[in-house]
Tab-separated table of C-alpha atoms (C1' of nucleotides) in Angstrom:
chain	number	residue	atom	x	y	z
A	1	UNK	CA	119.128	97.197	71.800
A	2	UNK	CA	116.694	99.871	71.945
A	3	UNK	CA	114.458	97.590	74.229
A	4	UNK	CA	116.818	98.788	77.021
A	5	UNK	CA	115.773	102.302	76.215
A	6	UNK	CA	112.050	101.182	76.700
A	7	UNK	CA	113.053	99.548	79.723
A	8	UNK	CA	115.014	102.680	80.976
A	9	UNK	CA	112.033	104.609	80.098
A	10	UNK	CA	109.505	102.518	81.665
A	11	UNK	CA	111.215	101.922	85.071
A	12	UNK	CA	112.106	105.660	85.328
A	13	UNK	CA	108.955	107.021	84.685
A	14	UNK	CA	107.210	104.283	86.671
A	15	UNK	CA	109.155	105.702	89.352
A	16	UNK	CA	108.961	108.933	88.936
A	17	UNK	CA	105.160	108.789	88.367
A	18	UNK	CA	104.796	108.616	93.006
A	19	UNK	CA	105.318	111.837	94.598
A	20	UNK	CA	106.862	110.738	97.642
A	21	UNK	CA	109.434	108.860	95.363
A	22	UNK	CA	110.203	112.661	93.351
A	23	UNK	CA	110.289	114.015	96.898
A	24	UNK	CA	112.932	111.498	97.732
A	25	UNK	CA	115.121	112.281	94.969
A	26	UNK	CA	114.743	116.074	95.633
A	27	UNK	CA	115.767	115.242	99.434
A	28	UNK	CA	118.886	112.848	97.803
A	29	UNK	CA	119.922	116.052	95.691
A	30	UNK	CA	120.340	118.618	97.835
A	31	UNK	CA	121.199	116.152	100.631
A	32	UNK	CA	123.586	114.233	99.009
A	33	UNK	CA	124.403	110.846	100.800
A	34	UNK	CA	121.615	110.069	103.151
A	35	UNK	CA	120.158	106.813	104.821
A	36	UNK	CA	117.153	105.824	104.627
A	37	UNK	CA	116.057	106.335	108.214
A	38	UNK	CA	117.190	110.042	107.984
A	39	UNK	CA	115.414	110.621	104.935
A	40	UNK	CA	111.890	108.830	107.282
A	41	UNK	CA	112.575	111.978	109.710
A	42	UNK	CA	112.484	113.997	107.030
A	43	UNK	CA	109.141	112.623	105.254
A	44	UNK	CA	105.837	111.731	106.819
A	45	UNK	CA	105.832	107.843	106.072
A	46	UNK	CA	107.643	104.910	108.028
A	47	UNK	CA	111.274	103.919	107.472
A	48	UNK	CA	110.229	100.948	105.913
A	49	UNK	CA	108.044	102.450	103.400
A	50	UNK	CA	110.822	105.174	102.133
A	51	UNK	CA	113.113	101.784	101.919
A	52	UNK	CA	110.788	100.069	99.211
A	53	UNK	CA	110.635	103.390	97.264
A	54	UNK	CA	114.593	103.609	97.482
A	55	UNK	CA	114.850	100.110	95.931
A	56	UNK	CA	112.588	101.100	93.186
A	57	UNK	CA	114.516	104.342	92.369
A	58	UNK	CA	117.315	101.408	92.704
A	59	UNK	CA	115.389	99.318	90.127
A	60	UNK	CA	115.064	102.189	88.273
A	61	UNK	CA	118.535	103.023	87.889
A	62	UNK	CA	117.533	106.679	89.505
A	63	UNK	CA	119.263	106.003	92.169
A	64	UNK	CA	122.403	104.314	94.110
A	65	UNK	CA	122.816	102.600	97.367
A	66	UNK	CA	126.075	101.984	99.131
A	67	UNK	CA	127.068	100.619	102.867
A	68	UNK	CA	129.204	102.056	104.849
A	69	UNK	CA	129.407	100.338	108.450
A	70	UNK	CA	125.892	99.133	109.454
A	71	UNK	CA	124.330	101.955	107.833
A	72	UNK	CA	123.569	102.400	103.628
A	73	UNK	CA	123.708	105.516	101.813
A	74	UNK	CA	121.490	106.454	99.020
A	75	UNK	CA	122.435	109.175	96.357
A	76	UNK	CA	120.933	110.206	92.964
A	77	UNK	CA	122.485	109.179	89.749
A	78	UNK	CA	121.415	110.864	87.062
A	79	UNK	CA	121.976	108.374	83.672
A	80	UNK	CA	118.733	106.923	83.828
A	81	UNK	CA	117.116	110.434	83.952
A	82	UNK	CA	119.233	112.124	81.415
A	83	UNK	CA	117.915	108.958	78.697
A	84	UNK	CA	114.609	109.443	79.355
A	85	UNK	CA	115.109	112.979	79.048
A	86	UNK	CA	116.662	112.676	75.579
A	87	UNK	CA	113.990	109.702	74.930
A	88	UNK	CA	110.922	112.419	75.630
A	89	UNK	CA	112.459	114.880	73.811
A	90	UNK	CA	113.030	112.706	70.742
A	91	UNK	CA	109.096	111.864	71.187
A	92	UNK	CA	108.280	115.372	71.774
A	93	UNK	CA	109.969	116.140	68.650
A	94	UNK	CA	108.515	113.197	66.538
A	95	UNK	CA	104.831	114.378	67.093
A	96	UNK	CA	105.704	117.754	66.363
A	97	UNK	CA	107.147	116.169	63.045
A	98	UNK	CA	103.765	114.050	62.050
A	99	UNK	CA	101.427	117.377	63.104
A	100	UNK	CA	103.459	119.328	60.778
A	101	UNK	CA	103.261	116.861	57.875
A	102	UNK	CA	99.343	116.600	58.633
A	103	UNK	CA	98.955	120.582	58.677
A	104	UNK	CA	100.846	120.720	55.246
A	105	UNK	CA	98.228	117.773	53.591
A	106	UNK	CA	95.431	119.799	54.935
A	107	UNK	CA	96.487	122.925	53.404
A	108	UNK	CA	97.311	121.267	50.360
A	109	UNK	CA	93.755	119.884	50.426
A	110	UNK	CA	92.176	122.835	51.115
A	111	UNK	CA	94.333	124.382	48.370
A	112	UNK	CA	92.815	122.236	46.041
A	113	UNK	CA	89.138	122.813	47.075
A	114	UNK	CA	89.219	126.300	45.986
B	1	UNK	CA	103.751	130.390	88.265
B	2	UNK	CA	106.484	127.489	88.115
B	3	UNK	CA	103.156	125.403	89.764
B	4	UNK	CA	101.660	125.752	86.898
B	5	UNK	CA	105.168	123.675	85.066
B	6	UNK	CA	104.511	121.197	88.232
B	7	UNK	CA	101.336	120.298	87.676
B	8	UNK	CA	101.859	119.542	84.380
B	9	UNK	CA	104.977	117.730	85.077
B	10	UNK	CA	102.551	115.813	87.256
B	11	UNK	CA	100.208	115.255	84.922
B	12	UNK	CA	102.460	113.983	82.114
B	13	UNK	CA	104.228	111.517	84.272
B	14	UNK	CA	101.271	110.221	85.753
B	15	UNK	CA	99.734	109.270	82.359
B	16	UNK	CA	102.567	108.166	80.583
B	17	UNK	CA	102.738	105.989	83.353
B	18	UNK	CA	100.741	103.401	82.249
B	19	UNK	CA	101.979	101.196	79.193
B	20	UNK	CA	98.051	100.966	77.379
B	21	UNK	CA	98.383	104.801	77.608
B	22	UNK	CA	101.361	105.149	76.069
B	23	UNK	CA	100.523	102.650	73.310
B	24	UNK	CA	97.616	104.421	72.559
B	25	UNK	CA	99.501	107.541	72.178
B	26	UNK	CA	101.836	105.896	69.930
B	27	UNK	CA	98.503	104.822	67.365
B	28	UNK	CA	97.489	108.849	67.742
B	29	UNK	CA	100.692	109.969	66.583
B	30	UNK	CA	100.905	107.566	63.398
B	31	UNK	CA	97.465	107.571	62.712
B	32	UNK	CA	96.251	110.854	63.364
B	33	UNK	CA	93.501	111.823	64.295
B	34	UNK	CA	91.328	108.601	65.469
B	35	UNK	CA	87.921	107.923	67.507
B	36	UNK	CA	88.044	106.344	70.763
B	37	UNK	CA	86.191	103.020	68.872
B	38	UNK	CA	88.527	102.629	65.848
B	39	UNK	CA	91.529	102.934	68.754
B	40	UNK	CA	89.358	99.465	70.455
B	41	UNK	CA	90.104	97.442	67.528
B	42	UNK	CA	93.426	97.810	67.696
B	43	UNK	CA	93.894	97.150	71.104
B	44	UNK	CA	92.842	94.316	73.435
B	45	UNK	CA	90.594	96.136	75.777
B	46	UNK	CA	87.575	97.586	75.464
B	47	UNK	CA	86.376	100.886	74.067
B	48	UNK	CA	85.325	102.162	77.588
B	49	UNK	CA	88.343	101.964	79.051
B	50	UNK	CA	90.114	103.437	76.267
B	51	UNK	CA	87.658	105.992	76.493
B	52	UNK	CA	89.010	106.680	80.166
B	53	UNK	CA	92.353	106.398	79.283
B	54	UNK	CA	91.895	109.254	76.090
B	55	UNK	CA	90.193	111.371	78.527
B	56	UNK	CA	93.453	110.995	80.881
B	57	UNK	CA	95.582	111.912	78.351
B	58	UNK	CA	93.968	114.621	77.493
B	59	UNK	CA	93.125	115.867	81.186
B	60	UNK	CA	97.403	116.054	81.244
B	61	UNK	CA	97.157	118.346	77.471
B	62	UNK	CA	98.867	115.095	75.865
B	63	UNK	CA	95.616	115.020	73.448
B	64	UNK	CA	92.739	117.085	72.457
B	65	UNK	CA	89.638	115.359	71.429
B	66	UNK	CA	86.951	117.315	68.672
B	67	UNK	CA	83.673	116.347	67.762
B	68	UNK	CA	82.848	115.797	63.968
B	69	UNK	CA	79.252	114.616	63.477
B	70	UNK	CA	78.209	111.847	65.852
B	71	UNK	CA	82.043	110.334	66.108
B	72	UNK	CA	84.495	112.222	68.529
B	73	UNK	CA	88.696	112.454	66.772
B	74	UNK	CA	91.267	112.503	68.985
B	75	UNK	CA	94.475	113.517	68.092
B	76	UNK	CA	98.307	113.993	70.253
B	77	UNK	CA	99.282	117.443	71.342
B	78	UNK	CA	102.779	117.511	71.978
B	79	UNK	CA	102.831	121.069	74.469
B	80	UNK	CA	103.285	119.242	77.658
B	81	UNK	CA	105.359	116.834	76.526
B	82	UNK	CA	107.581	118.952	75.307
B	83	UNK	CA	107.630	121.056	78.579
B	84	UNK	CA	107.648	117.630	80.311
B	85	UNK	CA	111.269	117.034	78.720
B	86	UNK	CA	112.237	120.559	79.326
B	87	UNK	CA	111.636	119.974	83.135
B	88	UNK	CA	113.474	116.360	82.941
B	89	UNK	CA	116.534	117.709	81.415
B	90	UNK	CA	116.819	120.874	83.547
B	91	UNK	CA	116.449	118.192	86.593
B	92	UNK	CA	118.905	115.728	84.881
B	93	UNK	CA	121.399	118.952	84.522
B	94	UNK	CA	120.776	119.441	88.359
B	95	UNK	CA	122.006	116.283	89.238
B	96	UNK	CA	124.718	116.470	87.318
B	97	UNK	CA	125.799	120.038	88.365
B	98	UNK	CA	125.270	118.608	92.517
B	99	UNK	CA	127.415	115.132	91.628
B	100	UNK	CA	129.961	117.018	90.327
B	101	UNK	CA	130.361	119.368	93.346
B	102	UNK	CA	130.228	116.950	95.740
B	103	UNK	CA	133.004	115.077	94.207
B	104	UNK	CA	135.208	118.501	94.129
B	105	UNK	CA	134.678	118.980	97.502
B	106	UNK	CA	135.752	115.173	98.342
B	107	UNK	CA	138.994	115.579	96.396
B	108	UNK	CA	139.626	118.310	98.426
B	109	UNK	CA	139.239	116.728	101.143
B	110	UNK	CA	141.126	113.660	100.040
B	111	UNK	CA	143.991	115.977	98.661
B	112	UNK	CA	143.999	117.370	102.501
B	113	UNK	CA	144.706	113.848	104.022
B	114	UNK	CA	147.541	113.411	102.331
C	1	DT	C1'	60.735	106.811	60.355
C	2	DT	C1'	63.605	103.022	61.365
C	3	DC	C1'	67.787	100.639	61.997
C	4	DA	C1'	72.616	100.710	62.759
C	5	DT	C1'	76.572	102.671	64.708
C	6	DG	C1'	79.114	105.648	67.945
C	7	DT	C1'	79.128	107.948	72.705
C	8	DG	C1'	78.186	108.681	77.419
C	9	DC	C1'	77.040	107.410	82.147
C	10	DA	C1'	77.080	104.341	86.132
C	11	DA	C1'	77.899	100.423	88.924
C	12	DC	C1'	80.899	96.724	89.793
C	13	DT	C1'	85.074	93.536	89.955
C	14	DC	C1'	89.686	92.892	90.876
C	15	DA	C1'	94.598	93.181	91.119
C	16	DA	C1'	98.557	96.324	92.184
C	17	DG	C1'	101.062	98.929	95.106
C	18	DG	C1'	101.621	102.283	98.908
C	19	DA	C1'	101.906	102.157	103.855
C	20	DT	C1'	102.039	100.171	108.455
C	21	DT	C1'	103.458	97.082	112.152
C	22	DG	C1'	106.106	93.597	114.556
C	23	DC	C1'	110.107	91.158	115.099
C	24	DA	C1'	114.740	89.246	114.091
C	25	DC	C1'	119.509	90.321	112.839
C	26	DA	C1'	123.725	93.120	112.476
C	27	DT	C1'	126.848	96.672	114.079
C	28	DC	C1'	128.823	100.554	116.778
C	29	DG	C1'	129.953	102.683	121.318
C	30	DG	C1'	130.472	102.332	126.245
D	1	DC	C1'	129.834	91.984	127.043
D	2	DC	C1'	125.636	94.819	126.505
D	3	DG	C1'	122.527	98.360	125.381
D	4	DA	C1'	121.403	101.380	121.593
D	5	DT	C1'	120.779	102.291	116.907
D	6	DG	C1'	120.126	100.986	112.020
D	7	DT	C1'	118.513	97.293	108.573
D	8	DG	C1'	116.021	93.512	106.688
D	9	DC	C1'	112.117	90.388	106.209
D	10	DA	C1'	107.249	89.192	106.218
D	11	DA	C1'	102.419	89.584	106.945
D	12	DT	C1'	98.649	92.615	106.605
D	13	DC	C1'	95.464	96.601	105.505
D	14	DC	C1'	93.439	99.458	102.343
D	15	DT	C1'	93.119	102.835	98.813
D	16	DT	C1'	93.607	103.635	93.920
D	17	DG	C1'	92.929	102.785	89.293
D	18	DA	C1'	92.503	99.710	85.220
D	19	DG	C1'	89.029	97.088	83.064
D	20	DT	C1'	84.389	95.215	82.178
D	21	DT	C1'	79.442	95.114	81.501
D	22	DG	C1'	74.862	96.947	80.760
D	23	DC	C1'	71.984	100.323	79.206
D	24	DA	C1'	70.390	104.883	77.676
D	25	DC	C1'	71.078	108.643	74.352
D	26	DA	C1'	72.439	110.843	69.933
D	27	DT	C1'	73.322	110.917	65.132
D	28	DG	C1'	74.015	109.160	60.406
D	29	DA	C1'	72.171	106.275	56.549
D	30	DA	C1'	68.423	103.678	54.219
DNA sequence: TTCATGTGCAACTCAAGGATTGCACATCGG
DNA sequence: CCGATGTGCAATCCTTGAGTTGCACATGAA
């Protein structure tokens, strides 16, 4: 159930965590539909190397392949990104929670020191 | 300016990349505040590299560290995160707002055909 | 002071993954 | 059919980073 969260969450940011793979996606977004070897003319690695970082973007649900003749287009797909968006949010949120309940203790504490 | 939101972007990602890191920043936030050796017997690796990893999380403003006596507390700071998720969900939007005018433009196109 | 406990520094091991290269296979255009 | 272009697969190199170990230093408690 929520284990596919964690999953979401841990192949998203496990992608996102390589520059060249965030410069990929910010290629794929403005590009739209590209293939891989246009995206190589675009980036200073190999073809082959931009390939394995498409398939995990792929993997990662970031992003979506699709062939058309002899060639495949990539594009971004957002889902994946918008959960672990709302997932680091929640966290955000959740620590600002607990600091706030320690704070209070504290100034109870200190509260009753005086 | 918005390098400033990149590097930290950067930062975040990067050390939430790795699960121990994450796991230890899940024992900060329930815990509190907690030194780098009390974090070692909770976890199956040793103190040094938890040591590394606190001082990681901490280089990206996801924890602070204070001295108290001979024993050094570390606690979560939620800042970046929270700007972290900010950035996500602005990107997430951008997708979003891109898909969605890409697929106007193809119904156009389609609507054209016919 | 003396012992125990907590930190810090440094060198080292080792596996993971980013990147390249070479070649074989598929597909489009002439 | 045939050359050109785009993909896929596999082996390899090499840097990065997680983790360990050993030891020196600092501080608290007896």
């Amino acid at each position: 159930m929520t284990d596919d969260i964690r999953d979401t969450v841990d192949g998203v940011i496990g992608a996102l965590a390589d520059p060249t793979r965030r410069h990929l996606l910010d290629l794929l977004a403005t590009h739209g539909e590209v293939t891989a070897t246009t995206l190589a003319e675009q980036v200073p690695v190999s073809r082959q190397a931009i390939v394995k970082h498409l398939a995990v973007l792929e993997a990662a649900g970031l992003a979506t392949s699709r062939k058309s003749g002899r060639e495949v287009l990539y594009a971004v797909r957002p889902d994946a990104l918008n959960a672990t968006a709302r997932w680091m949010t929640a966290l955000a949120t959740e620590w600002d929670r607990r600091l706030a309940a320690v704070k209070r203790i504290a100034e109870a504490a200190e509260r009753d020191s005086r």
